[in-house]
Short mmCIF file of N, CA and C in Angstrom, two decimals:
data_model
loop_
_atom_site.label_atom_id
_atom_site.label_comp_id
_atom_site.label_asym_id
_atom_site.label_seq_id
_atom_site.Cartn_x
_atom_site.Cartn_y
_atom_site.Cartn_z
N UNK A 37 44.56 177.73 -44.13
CA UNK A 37 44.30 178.32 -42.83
C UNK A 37 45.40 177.94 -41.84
N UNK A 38 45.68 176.42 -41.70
CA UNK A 38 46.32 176.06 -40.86
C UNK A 38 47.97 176.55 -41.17
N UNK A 39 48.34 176.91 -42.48
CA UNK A 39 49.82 177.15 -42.75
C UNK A 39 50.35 178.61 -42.62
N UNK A 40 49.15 179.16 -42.69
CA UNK A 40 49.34 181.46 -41.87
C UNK A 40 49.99 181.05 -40.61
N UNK A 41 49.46 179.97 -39.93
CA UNK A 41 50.13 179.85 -38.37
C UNK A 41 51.29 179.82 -38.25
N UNK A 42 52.33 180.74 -37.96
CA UNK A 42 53.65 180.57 -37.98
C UNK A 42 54.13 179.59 -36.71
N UNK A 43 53.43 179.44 -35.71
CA UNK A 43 53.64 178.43 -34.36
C UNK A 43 53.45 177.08 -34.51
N UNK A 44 54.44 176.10 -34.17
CA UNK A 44 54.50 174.80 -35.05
C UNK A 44 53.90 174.02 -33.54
N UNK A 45 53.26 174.46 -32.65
CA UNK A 45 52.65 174.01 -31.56
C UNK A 45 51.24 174.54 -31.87
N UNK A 46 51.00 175.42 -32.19
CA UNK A 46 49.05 176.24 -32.52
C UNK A 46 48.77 175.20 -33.51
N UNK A 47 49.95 175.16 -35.23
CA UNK A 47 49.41 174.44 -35.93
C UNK A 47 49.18 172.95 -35.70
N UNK A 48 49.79 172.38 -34.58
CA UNK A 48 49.75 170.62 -34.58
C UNK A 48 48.48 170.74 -33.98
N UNK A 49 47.89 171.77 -33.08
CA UNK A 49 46.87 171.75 -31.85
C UNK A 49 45.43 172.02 -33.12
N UNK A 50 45.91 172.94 -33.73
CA UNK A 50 44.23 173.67 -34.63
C UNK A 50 44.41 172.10 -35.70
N UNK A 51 45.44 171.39 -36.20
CA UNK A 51 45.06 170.35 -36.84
C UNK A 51 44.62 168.82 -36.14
N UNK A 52 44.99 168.39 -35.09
CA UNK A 52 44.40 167.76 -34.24
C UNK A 52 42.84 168.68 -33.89
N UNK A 53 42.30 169.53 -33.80
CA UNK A 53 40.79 169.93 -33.83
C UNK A 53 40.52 169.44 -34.72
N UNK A 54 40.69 170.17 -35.68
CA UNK A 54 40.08 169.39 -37.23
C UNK A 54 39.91 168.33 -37.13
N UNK A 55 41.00 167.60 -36.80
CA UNK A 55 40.83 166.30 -37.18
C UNK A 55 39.75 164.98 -36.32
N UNK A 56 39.45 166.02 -35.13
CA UNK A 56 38.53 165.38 -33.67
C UNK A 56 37.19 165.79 -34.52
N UNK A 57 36.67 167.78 -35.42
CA UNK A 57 35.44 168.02 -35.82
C UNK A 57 35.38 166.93 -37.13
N UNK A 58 36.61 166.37 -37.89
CA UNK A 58 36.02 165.68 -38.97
C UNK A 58 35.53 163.89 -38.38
N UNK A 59 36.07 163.72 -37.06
CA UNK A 59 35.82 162.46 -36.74
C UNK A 59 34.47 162.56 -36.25
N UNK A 60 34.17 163.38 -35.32
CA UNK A 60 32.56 163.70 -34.93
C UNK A 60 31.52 163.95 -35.95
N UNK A 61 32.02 164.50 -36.97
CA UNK A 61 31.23 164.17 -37.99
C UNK A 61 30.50 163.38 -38.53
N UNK A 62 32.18 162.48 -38.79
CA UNK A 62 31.68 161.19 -39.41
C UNK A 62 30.70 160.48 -38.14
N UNK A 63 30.97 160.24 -37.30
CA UNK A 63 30.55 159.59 -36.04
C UNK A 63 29.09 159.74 -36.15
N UNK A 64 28.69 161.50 -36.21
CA UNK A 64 27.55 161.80 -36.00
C UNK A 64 26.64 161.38 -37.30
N UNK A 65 27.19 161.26 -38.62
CA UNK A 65 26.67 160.66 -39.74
C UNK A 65 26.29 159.28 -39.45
N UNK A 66 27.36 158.48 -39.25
CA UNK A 66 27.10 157.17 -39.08
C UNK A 66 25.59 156.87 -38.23
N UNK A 67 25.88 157.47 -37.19
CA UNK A 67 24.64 157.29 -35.89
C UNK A 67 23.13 157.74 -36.50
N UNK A 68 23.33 158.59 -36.81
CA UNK A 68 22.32 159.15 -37.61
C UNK A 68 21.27 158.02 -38.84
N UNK A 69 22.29 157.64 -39.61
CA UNK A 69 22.13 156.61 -40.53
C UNK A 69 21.31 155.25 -39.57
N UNK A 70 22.47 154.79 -38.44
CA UNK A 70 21.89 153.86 -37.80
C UNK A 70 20.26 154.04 -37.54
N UNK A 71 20.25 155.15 -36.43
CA UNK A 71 18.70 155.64 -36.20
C UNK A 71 17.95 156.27 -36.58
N UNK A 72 18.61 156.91 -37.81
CA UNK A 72 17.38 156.95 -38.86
C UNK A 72 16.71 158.13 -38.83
N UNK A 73 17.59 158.85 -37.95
CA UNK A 73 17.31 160.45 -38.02
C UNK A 73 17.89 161.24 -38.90
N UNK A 74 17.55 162.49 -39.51
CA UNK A 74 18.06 163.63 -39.94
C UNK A 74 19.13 164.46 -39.44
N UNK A 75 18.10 164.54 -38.18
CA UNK A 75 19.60 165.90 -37.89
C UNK A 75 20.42 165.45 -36.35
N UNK A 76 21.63 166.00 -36.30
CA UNK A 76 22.46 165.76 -35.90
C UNK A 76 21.96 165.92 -34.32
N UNK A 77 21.06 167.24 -34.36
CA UNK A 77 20.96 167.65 -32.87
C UNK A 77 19.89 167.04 -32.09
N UNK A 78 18.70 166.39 -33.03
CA UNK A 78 17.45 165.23 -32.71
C UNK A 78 18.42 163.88 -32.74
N UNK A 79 18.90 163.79 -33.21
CA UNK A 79 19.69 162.38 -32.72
C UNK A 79 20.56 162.17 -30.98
N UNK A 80 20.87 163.55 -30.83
CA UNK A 80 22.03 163.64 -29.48
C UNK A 80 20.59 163.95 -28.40
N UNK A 81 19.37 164.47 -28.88
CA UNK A 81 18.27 164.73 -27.83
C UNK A 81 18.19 163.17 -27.86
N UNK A 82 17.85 162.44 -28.68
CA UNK A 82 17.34 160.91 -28.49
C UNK A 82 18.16 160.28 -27.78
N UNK A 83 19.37 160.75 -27.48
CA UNK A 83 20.49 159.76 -26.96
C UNK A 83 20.12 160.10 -25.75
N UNK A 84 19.90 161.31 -25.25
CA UNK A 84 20.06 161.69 -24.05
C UNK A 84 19.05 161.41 -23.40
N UNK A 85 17.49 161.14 -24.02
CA UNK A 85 16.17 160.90 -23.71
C UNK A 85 16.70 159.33 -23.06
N UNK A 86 16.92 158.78 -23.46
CA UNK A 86 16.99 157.09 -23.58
C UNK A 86 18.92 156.67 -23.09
N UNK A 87 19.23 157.42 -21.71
CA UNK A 87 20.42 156.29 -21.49
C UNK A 87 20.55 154.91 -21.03
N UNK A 88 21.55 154.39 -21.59
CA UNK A 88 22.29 152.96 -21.47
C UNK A 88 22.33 152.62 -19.76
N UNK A 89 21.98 152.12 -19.54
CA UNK A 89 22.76 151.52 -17.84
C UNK A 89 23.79 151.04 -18.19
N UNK A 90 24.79 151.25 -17.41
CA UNK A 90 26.12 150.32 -17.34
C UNK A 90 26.05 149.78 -16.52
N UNK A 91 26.37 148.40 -16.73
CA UNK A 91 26.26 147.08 -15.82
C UNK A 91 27.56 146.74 -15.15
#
């Protein structure tokens, strides 16, 4: 996908995405695991139900 791109600025930009959706991924796996939820989008409601104070 990324090598049709003949623009050597589109392709550094669409592979830096990738590379932010494969880190959120993982991120969102990990978290998930931690709390013990299933899905990705009941985990980001739980986050949002329950914020952190910053001190």
């Amino acid at each position: 996908m990324v090598n049709s791109i003949e623009d050597e600025s589109t392709q550094i930009m669409m592979l830096e995405i990738l590379q932010l959706l494969s880190e959120y991924e993982y991120i969102i796996k990990i978290l998930s695991e931690i709390k013990g939820q299933e899905s990705p989008m009941g985990l980001l409601k739980g986050l949002n139900d329950q914020p952190e104070q910053i001190q």
